Amino acid sequence: MQTMEQSASSGGAGAGVEPVNPPRRPAPWPVQFYRSAVGKKWVMAITGIMLMGFVFGHMVGNLKMYQGAHALNVYGESLRELLYPLLPRTLTLWIIRVGLILAFVFHIHAAASLTLMNRRANAGGYESKRSWQAANTASRSMRFTGIVILAYLIWHLADFTWGWVNPDFVRGDVYRNVQASLTNAIPAAIYVLATLALGVHLFHGAWSLFQSLGLNNPKYNSWRRGFAMGFAGLITIGNLSFPLAVVSGAASDDVCYEEGDRIVTCETVFAEAIEDGRLSIEQYDELGDGERLRIIKAYEANEELRFEEGTS
């Protein structure tokens, strides 16, 4: 009997002892800040500004299309030579690409996290319904337009950068790739729909980023709305002009260089080389990254047309 009591007493004492766990080490301040709703809104705003800058720069660069193939292709090639020879060729471009990828990832993660946080906060249903009714059309469609933009971004890379969905893709010939894609009804329609979705997304994003950063004084609402409408409208009109210009022929002058009153097209440059035997059709089709630009520049400088080893 004593043994059972002693065992019970011993077991009871043992059960009351809890293992001592070391205190959890607090996460770094940036991580703690990002876990909060305010932190996620700041990340959304800052990455949004970065992506808005990219969208604007991308559109302005593409306006080179109106100056002809040579101008657009030289612009495309110049991106690979940013800060060269200070940094290795294409390194700066890759740094920018990695930065944009990180901005996209954080922007999407913050948006998804805020959506989940709002759903949990409004689990009762009444507040969620009222918030839905109070939200404007652009705000309600942010999630939908974001998904459309992400899907189109993958298509855009597969079309213009990797050439997976463009049977006429030629690496290094930006102008030709744009012409080949936007003269096709399906890619052109996809481009237009994605551009409209981007415009709606930009309008709400440009409007709400000020609020996310705490710059939401009501007396500046007209300025905020004007900026949002102006920026979204500028990007939308600029990007929509590209397929319209291609279809209408406004951007179809394949100008390589001008010789007095004579305009020489890029097709003329290569046609002359093929005609006099300096370049075969097979070699023309195999010309790679930057090689077409080198040939065009040689023609501009009235130099003898030369090909790299393996293409002549």
mmCIF file of C-alpha atoms in Angstrom:
data_model
loop_
_atom_site.group_PDB
_atom_site.id
_atom_site.type_symbol
_atom_site.label_atom_id
_atom_site.label_comp_id
_atom_site.label_asym_id
_atom_site.label_seq_id
_atom_site.Cartn_x
_atom_site.Cartn_y
_atom_site.Cartn_z
ATOM 1 C CA MET A 1 0.000 0.000 0.000
ATOM 2 C CA GLN A 2 2.818 2.316 0.906
ATOM 3 C CA THR A 3 4.552 1.412 -2.323
ATOM 4 C CA MET A 4 1.473 2.373 -4.390
ATOM 5 C CA GLU A 5 1.071 5.634 -2.482
ATOM 6 C CA GLN A 6 4.726 6.424 -2.913
ATOM 7 C CA SER A 7 4.458 5.647 -6.626
ATOM 8 C CA ALA A 8 1.385 7.821 -6.971
ATOM 9 C CA SER A 9 3.042 10.583 -5.031
ATOM 10 C CA SER A 10 6.163 10.243 -7.112
ATOM 11 C CA GLY A 11 4.166 10.207 -10.368
ATOM 12 C CA GLY A 12 2.136 13.219 -9.330
ATOM 13 C CA ALA A 13 5.236 15.162 -8.539
ATOM 14 C CA GLY A 14 6.782 14.177 -11.845
ATOM 15 C CA ALA A 15 3.665 15.141 -13.778
ATOM 16 C CA GLY A 16 3.746 18.601 -12.313
ATOM 17 C CA VAL A 17 7.205 19.313 -13.649
ATOM 18 C CA GLU A 18 7.168 20.838 -17.131
ATOM 19 C CA PRO A 19 10.235 20.872 -19.380
ATOM 20 C CA VAL A 20 11.906 24.229 -19.520
ATOM 21 C CA ASN A 21 12.006 25.571 -23.118
ATOM 22 C CA PRO A 22 14.435 28.299 -23.969
ATOM 23 C CA PRO A 23 12.693 31.568 -24.926
ATOM 24 C CA ARG A 24 12.099 31.993 -28.648
ATOM 25 C CA ARG A 25 14.532 34.291 -30.224
ATOM 26 C CA PRO A 26 12.698 37.302 -31.683
ATOM 27 C CA ALA A 27 12.761 37.606 -35.453
ATOM 28 C CA PRO A 28 14.754 40.475 -36.973
ATOM 29 C CA TRP A 29 12.893 43.782 -37.080
ATOM 30 C CA PRO A 30 12.326 43.754 -40.879
ATOM 31 C CA VAL A 31 10.687 40.316 -40.598
ATOM 32 C CA GLN A 32 8.496 41.434 -37.690
ATOM 33 C CA PHE A 33 7.505 44.564 -39.601
ATOM 34 C CA TYR A 34 6.636 42.575 -42.725
ATOM 35 C CA ARG A 35 4.442 40.210 -40.698
ATOM 36 C CA SER A 36 2.175 43.129 -39.765
ATOM 37 C CA ALA A 37 -0.544 44.502 -42.032
ATOM 38 C CA VAL A 38 1.184 47.888 -42.107
ATOM 39 C CA GLY A 39 4.464 46.274 -43.151
ATOM 40 C CA LYS A 40 2.818 44.333 -45.951
ATOM 41 C CA LYS A 41 1.141 47.503 -47.218
ATOM 42 C CA TRP A 42 4.491 49.292 -47.257
ATOM 43 C CA VAL A 43 6.082 46.427 -49.175
ATOM 44 C CA MET A 44 3.157 46.475 -51.609
ATOM 45 C CA ALA A 45 3.641 50.213 -52.148
ATOM 46 C CA ILE A 46 7.443 50.155 -52.530
ATOM 47 C CA THR A 47 7.510 47.159 -54.866
ATOM 48 C CA GLY A 48 4.593 48.726 -56.734
ATOM 49 C CA ILE A 49 6.639 51.880 -57.321
ATOM 50 C CA MET A 50 9.533 49.742 -58.603
ATOM 51 C CA LEU A 51 7.256 47.870 -60.997
ATOM 52 C CA MET A 52 5.591 51.092 -62.147
ATOM 53 C CA GLY A 53 9.023 52.467 -62.982
ATOM 54 C CA PHE A 54 9.799 49.347 -64.993
ATOM 55 C CA VAL A 55 6.491 49.498 -66.878
ATOM 56 C CA PHE A 56 7.083 53.155 -67.757
ATOM 57 C CA GLY A 57 10.678 52.563 -68.873
ATOM 58 C CA HIS A 58 9.654 49.514 -70.901
ATOM 59 C CA MET A 59 6.974 51.478 -72.734
ATOM 60 C CA VAL A 60 9.296 54.422 -73.469
ATOM 61 C CA GLY A 61 11.963 52.069 -74.806
ATOM 62 C CA ASN A 62 9.464 50.348 -77.076
ATOM 63 C CA LEU A 63 8.596 53.706 -78.645
ATOM 64 C CA LYS A 64 11.839 53.203 -80.593
ATOM 65 C CA MET A 65 9.718 50.995 -82.827
ATOM 66 C CA TYR A 66 8.390 54.140 -84.507
ATOM 67 C CA GLN A 67 11.950 54.976 -85.590
ATOM 68 C CA GLY A 68 12.328 51.680 -87.417
ATOM 69 C CA ALA A 69 14.010 48.336 -86.951
ATOM 70 C CA HIS A 70 17.512 49.680 -86.505
ATOM 71 C CA ALA A 71 16.592 52.008 -83.631
ATOM 72 C CA LEU A 72 14.579 49.353 -81.776
ATOM 73 C CA ASN A 73 17.173 46.626 -82.248
ATOM 74 C CA VAL A 74 20.018 48.895 -81.164
ATOM 75 C CA TYR A 75 17.993 49.807 -78.071
ATOM 76 C CA GLY A 76 17.450 46.121 -77.297
ATOM 77 C CA GLU A 77 21.149 45.412 -77.715
ATOM 78 C CA SER A 78 22.123 48.444 -75.611
ATOM 79 C CA LEU A 79 20.298 46.954 -72.619
ATOM 80 C CA ARG A 80 22.800 44.106 -72.663
ATOM 81 C CA GLU A 81 25.676 46.582 -72.531
ATOM 82 C CA LEU A 82 24.555 48.731 -69.591
ATOM 83 C CA LEU A 83 27.650 49.856 -67.590
ATOM 84 C CA TYR A 84 29.905 47.883 -69.951
ATOM 85 C CA PRO A 85 32.968 47.705 -69.827
ATOM 86 C CA LEU A 86 32.828 48.796 -66.172
ATOM 87 C CA LEU A 87 30.869 45.598 -65.528
ATOM 88 C CA PRO A 88 30.779 42.443 -67.669
ATOM 89 C CA ARG A 89 28.340 42.505 -70.558
ATOM 90 C CA THR A 90 24.742 41.622 -69.572
ATOM 91 C CA LEU A 91 25.594 41.673 -65.821
ATOM 92 C CA THR A 92 23.721 44.927 -65.172
ATOM 93 C CA LEU A 93 20.729 43.628 -67.125
ATOM 94 C CA TRP A 94 20.670 40.479 -65.005
ATOM 95 C CA ILE A 95 20.916 42.511 -61.801
ATOM 96 C CA ILE A 96 17.861 44.481 -62.943
ATOM 97 C CA ARG A 97 16.047 41.263 -63.860
ATOM 98 C CA VAL A 98 16.724 39.689 -60.460
ATOM 99 C CA GLY A 99 15.562 42.877 -58.729
ATOM 100 C CA LEU A 100 12.327 42.868 -60.726
ATOM 101 C CA ILE A 101 11.727 39.182 -59.981
ATOM 102 C CA LEU A 102 12.141 39.839 -56.247
ATOM 103 C CA ALA A 103 9.811 42.842 -56.509
ATOM 104 C CA PHE A 104 7.191 40.672 -58.239
ATOM 105 C CA VAL A 105 7.508 37.913 -55.622
ATOM 106 C CA PHE A 106 7.172 40.264 -52.645
ATOM 107 C CA HIS A 107 4.359 42.216 -54.319
ATOM 108 C CA ILE A 108 2.348 39.053 -54.964
ATOM 109 C CA HIS A 109 3.064 37.544 -51.535
ATOM 110 C CA ALA A 110 2.113 40.745 -49.713
ATOM 111 C CA ALA A 111 -1.113 41.025 -51.723
ATOM 112 C CA ALA A 112 -2.098 37.406 -51.023
ATOM 113 C CA SER A 113 -1.231 37.732 -47.322
ATOM 114 C CA LEU A 114 -3.273 40.919 -46.930
ATOM 115 C CA THR A 115 -6.241 39.251 -48.610
ATOM 116 C CA LEU A 116 -6.104 36.360 -46.123
ATOM 117 C CA MET A 117 -5.697 38.742 -43.178
ATOM 118 C CA ASN A 118 -8.737 40.751 -44.301
ATOM 119 C CA ARG A 119 -10.818 37.589 -44.670
ATOM 120 C CA ARG A 120 -9.937 36.464 -41.149
ATOM 121 C CA ALA A 121 -10.678 39.928 -39.741
ATOM 122 C CA ASN A 122 -14.078 39.992 -41.474
ATOM 123 C CA ALA A 123 -15.000 36.378 -40.718
ATOM 124 C CA GLY A 124 -18.377 37.536 -39.355
ATOM 125 C CA GLY A 125 -19.565 38.261 -42.878
ATOM 126 C CA TYR A 126 -21.387 41.557 -42.253
ATOM 127 C CA GLU A 127 -18.309 43.759 -42.420
ATOM 128 C CA SER A 128 -16.993 41.912 -45.446
ATOM 129 C CA LYS A 129 -20.247 42.494 -47.337
ATOM 130 C CA ARG A 130 -20.320 46.176 -46.491
ATOM 131 C CA SER A 131 -16.654 46.570 -47.484
ATOM 132 C CA TRP A 132 -17.383 44.830 -50.777
ATOM 133 C CA GLN A 133 -20.235 47.213 -51.546
ATOM 134 C CA ALA A 134 -18.146 50.250 -50.620
ATOM 135 C CA ALA A 135 -15.178 49.246 -52.752
ATOM 136 C CA ASN A 136 -14.968 50.685 -56.244
ATOM 137 C CA THR A 137 -14.720 48.613 -59.412
ATOM 138 C CA ALA A 138 -10.954 48.971 -59.747
ATOM 139 C CA SER A 139 -10.346 47.905 -56.138
ATOM 140 C CA ARG A 140 -12.580 44.827 -56.413
ATOM 141 C CA SER A 141 -10.845 43.727 -59.593
ATOM 142 C CA MET A 142 -7.258 44.058 -58.338
ATOM 143 C CA ARG A 143 -6.928 40.348 -57.661
ATOM 144 C CA PHE A 144 -8.361 39.410 -61.067
ATOM 145 C CA THR A 145 -6.235 41.895 -63.019
ATOM 146 C CA GLY A 146 -3.164 40.819 -61.054
ATOM 147 C CA ILE A 147 -3.676 37.203 -62.120
ATOM 148 C CA VAL A 148 -4.197 38.293 -65.737
ATOM 149 C CA ILE A 149 -0.989 40.362 -65.662
ATOM 150 C CA LEU A 150 1.034 37.502 -64.161
ATOM 151 C CA ALA A 151 -0.268 35.060 -66.779
ATOM 152 C CA TYR A 152 0.485 37.509 -69.580
ATOM 153 C CA LEU A 153 3.985 38.155 -68.251
ATOM 154 C CA ILE A 154 4.780 34.465 -68.731
ATOM 155 C CA TRP A 155 3.269 34.580 -72.233
ATOM 156 C CA HIS A 156 5.183 37.781 -73.029
ATOM 157 C CA LEU A 157 8.511 36.174 -72.125
ATOM 158 C CA ALA A 158 7.640 33.031 -74.085
ATOM 159 C CA ASP A 159 6.733 35.189 -77.098
ATOM 160 C CA PHE A 160 9.310 37.991 -77.229
ATOM 161 C CA THR A 161 12.231 36.725 -75.112
ATOM 162 C CA TRP A 162 12.365 32.945 -75.451
ATOM 163 C CA GLY A 163 10.452 32.562 -78.732
ATOM 164 C CA TRP A 164 8.566 29.472 -77.594
ATOM 165 C CA VAL A 165 5.185 30.591 -78.961
ATOM 166 C CA ASN A 166 6.466 32.655 -81.911
ATOM 167 C CA PRO A 167 7.357 30.431 -84.896
ATOM 168 C CA ASP A 168 9.033 33.397 -86.653
ATOM 169 C CA PHE A 169 11.183 34.318 -83.650
ATOM 170 C CA VAL A 170 14.738 35.496 -84.437
ATOM 171 C CA ARG A 171 17.034 35.965 -81.449
ATOM 172 C CA GLY A 172 18.398 39.509 -81.299
ATOM 173 C CA ASP A 173 15.922 40.942 -83.842
ATOM 174 C CA VAL A 174 13.449 42.692 -81.532
ATOM 175 C CA TYR A 175 11.689 44.560 -84.337
ATOM 176 C CA ARG A 176 11.037 41.463 -86.413
ATOM 177 C CA ASN A 177 9.744 39.553 -83.386
ATOM 178 C CA VAL A 178 7.311 42.349 -82.503
ATOM 179 C CA GLN A 179 6.062 42.537 -86.088
ATOM 180 C CA ALA A 180 5.682 38.751 -86.331
ATOM 181 C CA SER A 181 3.734 38.529 -83.074
ATOM 182 C CA LEU A 182 1.423 41.532 -83.324
ATOM 183 C CA THR A 183 0.390 40.839 -86.923
ATOM 184 C CA ASN A 184 -1.087 37.576 -85.625
ATOM 185 C CA ALA A 185 -4.667 38.061 -84.400
ATOM 186 C CA ILE A 186 -4.465 35.827 -81.319
ATOM 187 C CA PRO A 187 -1.240 37.241 -79.786
ATOM 188 C CA ALA A 188 -2.429 40.771 -80.625
ATOM 189 C CA ALA A 189 -5.789 40.188 -78.889
ATOM 190 C CA ILE A 190 -4.041 38.736 -75.833
ATOM 191 C CA TYR A 191 -1.746 41.768 -75.768
ATOM 192 C CA VAL A 192 -4.671 44.219 -75.906
ATOM 193 C CA LEU A 193 -6.624 42.461 -73.136
ATOM 194 C CA ALA A 194 -3.534 42.299 -70.908
ATOM 195 C CA THR A 195 -2.837 45.991 -71.528
ATOM 196 C CA LEU A 196 -6.364 46.928 -70.454
ATOM 197 C CA ALA A 197 -6.009 44.785 -67.321
ATOM 198 C CA LEU A 198 -2.686 46.482 -66.592
ATOM 199 C CA GLY A 199 -4.321 49.896 -66.934
ATOM 200 C CA VAL A 200 -7.017 49.054 -64.373
ATOM 201 C CA HIS A 201 -4.415 47.574 -62.020
ATOM 202 C CA LEU A 202 -2.163 50.614 -62.338
ATOM 203 C CA PHE A 203 -5.014 53.029 -61.676
ATOM 204 C CA HIS A 204 -5.928 51.473 -58.350
ATOM 205 C CA GLY A 205 -2.291 50.782 -57.446
ATOM 206 C CA ALA A 206 -1.147 54.345 -58.131
ATOM 207 C CA TRP A 207 -4.118 55.653 -56.143
ATOM 208 C CA SER A 208 -3.733 53.363 -53.116
ATOM 209 C CA LEU A 209 0.070 53.443 -52.750
ATOM 210 C CA PHE A 210 -0.160 56.920 -51.180
ATOM 211 C CA GLN A 211 -2.613 55.580 -48.613
ATOM 212 C CA SER A 212 -0.350 52.596 -47.906
ATOM 213 C CA LEU A 213 2.522 54.984 -47.188
ATOM 214 C CA GLY A 214 0.345 57.124 -44.906
ATOM 215 C CA LEU A 215 0.037 59.999 -47.394
ATOM 216 C CA ASN A 216 -3.747 60.020 -47.463
ATOM 217 C CA ASN A 217 -4.782 63.531 -46.468
ATOM 218 C CA PRO A 218 -8.248 64.076 -48.034
ATOM 219 C CA LYS A 219 -7.280 67.504 -49.372
ATOM 220 C CA TYR A 220 -4.838 65.792 -51.764
ATOM 221 C CA ASN A 221 -7.352 63.271 -53.084
ATOM 222 C CA SER A 222 -7.829 65.169 -56.341
ATOM 223 C CA TRP A 223 -4.059 65.138 -56.950
ATOM 224 C CA ARG A 224 -3.838 61.444 -56.126
ATOM 225 C CA ARG A 225 -6.704 60.606 -58.434
ATOM 226 C CA GLY A 226 -5.268 62.793 -61.190
ATOM 227 C CA PHE A 227 -1.872 61.098 -60.925
ATOM 228 C CA ALA A 228 -3.438 57.633 -60.924
ATOM 229 C CA MET A 229 -5.607 58.370 -63.955
ATOM 230 C CA GLY A 230 -2.796 60.121 -65.814
ATOM 231 C CA PHE A 231 -0.199 57.401 -65.235
ATOM 232 C CA ALA A 232 -2.551 54.507 -65.976
ATOM 233 C CA GLY A 233 -3.885 56.301 -69.060
ATOM 234 C CA LEU A 234 -0.397 57.092 -70.375
ATOM 235 C CA ILE A 235 0.770 53.483 -70.059
ATOM 236 C CA THR A 236 -2.446 52.097 -71.546
ATOM 237 C CA ILE A 237 -2.458 54.432 -74.563
ATOM 238 C CA GLY A 238 1.257 53.963 -75.175
ATOM 239 C CA ASN A 239 1.107 50.175 -75.060
ATOM 240 C CA LEU A 240 -2.091 49.963 -77.123
ATOM 241 C CA SER A 241 -0.448 52.061 -79.825
ATOM 242 C CA PHE A 242 2.032 49.288 -80.647
ATOM 243 C CA PRO A 243 -0.358 46.660 -82.061
ATOM 244 C CA LEU A 244 -2.376 49.414 -83.756
ATOM 245 C CA ALA A 245 0.785 50.787 -85.381
ATOM 246 C CA VAL A 246 1.840 47.348 -86.582
ATOM 247 C CA VAL A 247 -1.581 46.497 -88.024
ATOM 248 C CA SER A 248 -2.027 49.929 -89.655
ATOM 249 C CA GLY A 249 1.495 49.945 -91.089
ATOM 250 C CA ALA A 250 2.526 53.069 -89.177
ATOM 251 C CA ALA A 251 5.500 51.186 -87.734
ATOM 252 C CA SER A 252 6.270 48.927 -90.666
ATOM 253 C CA ASP A 253 9.143 50.928 -92.174
ATOM 254 C CA ASP A 254 12.029 48.534 -91.672
ATOM 255 C CA VAL A 255 14.645 51.293 -91.863
ATOM 256 C CA CYS A 256 18.260 50.352 -91.219
ATOM 257 C CA TYR A 257 19.838 53.638 -92.272
ATOM 258 C CA GLU A 258 19.365 56.555 -94.644
ATOM 259 C CA GLU A 259 21.733 57.373 -97.485
ATOM 260 C CA GLY A 260 20.863 60.866 -98.657
ATOM 261 C CA ASP A 261 17.304 60.634 -99.922
ATOM 262 C CA ARG A 262 17.585 56.853 -100.156
ATOM 263 C CA ILE A 263 16.092 54.848 -97.295
ATOM 264 C CA VAL A 264 17.690 51.426 -96.984
ATOM 265 C CA THR A 265 15.650 48.789 -95.205
ATOM 266 C CA CYS A 266 17.092 45.942 -93.202
ATOM 267 C CA GLU A 267 15.531 43.459 -95.588
ATOM 268 C CA THR A 268 17.342 45.254 -98.423
ATOM 269 C CA VAL A 269 20.645 44.950 -96.575
ATOM 270 C CA PHE A 270 20.351 41.213 -96.182
ATOM 271 C CA ALA A 271 18.734 40.704 -99.596
ATOM 272 C CA GLU A 272 21.743 42.360 -101.259
ATOM 273 C CA ALA A 273 24.117 40.163 -99.265
ATOM 274 C CA ILE A 274 22.206 37.036 -100.287
ATOM 275 C CA GLU A 275 21.982 38.136 -103.919
ATOM 276 C CA ASP A 276 25.716 38.668 -104.369
ATOM 277 C CA GLY A 277 26.626 35.449 -102.570
ATOM 278 C CA ARG A 278 28.051 36.895 -99.367
ATOM 279 C CA LEU A 279 25.279 35.356 -97.312
ATOM 280 C CA SER A 280 23.124 32.284 -97.900
ATOM 281 C CA ILE A 281 19.509 32.005 -96.816
ATOM 282 C CA GLU A 282 20.510 29.279 -94.360
ATOM 283 C CA GLN A 283 23.182 31.534 -92.871
ATOM 284 C CA TYR A 284 20.691 34.396 -92.652
ATOM 285 C CA ASP A 285 18.272 32.223 -90.681
ATOM 286 C CA GLU A 286 21.072 31.181 -88.320
ATOM 287 C CA LEU A 287 22.350 34.679 -87.543
ATOM 288 C CA GLY A 288 22.307 34.948 -83.789
ATOM 289 C CA ASP A 289 22.259 37.452 -80.992
ATOM 290 C CA GLY A 290 23.806 40.766 -82.012
ATOM 291 C CA GLU A 291 25.120 39.528 -85.375
ATOM 292 C CA ARG A 292 22.428 41.274 -87.405
ATOM 293 C CA LEU A 293 23.209 44.552 -85.661
ATOM 294 C CA ARG A 294 26.911 44.186 -86.419
ATOM 295 C CA ILE A 295 26.126 43.682 -90.104
ATOM 296 C CA ILE A 296 23.804 46.697 -90.189
ATOM 297 C CA LYS A 297 26.393 48.893 -88.451
ATOM 298 C CA ALA A 298 28.979 47.776 -91.001
ATOM 299 C CA TYR A 299 26.673 48.906 -93.796
ATOM 300 C CA GLU A 300 26.141 52.260 -92.097
ATOM 301 C CA ALA A 301 29.896 52.779 -91.941
ATOM 302 C CA ASN A 302 30.303 51.619 -95.569
ATOM 303 C CA GLU A 303 32.522 48.824 -94.358
ATOM 304 C CA GLU A 304 32.960 45.535 -96.142
ATOM 305 C CA LEU A 305 30.362 43.021 -95.014
ATOM 306 C CA ARG A 306 32.042 40.365 -92.872
ATOM 307 C CA PHE A 307 30.613 37.409 -91.042
ATOM 308 C CA GLU A 308 31.888 35.632 -87.990
ATOM 309 C CA GLU A 309 33.547 32.283 -88.430
ATOM 310 C CA GLY A 310 30.933 29.638 -89.068
ATOM 311 C CA THR A 311 28.513 31.898 -90.978
ATOM 312 C CA SER A 312 30.484 32.412 -94.180
#
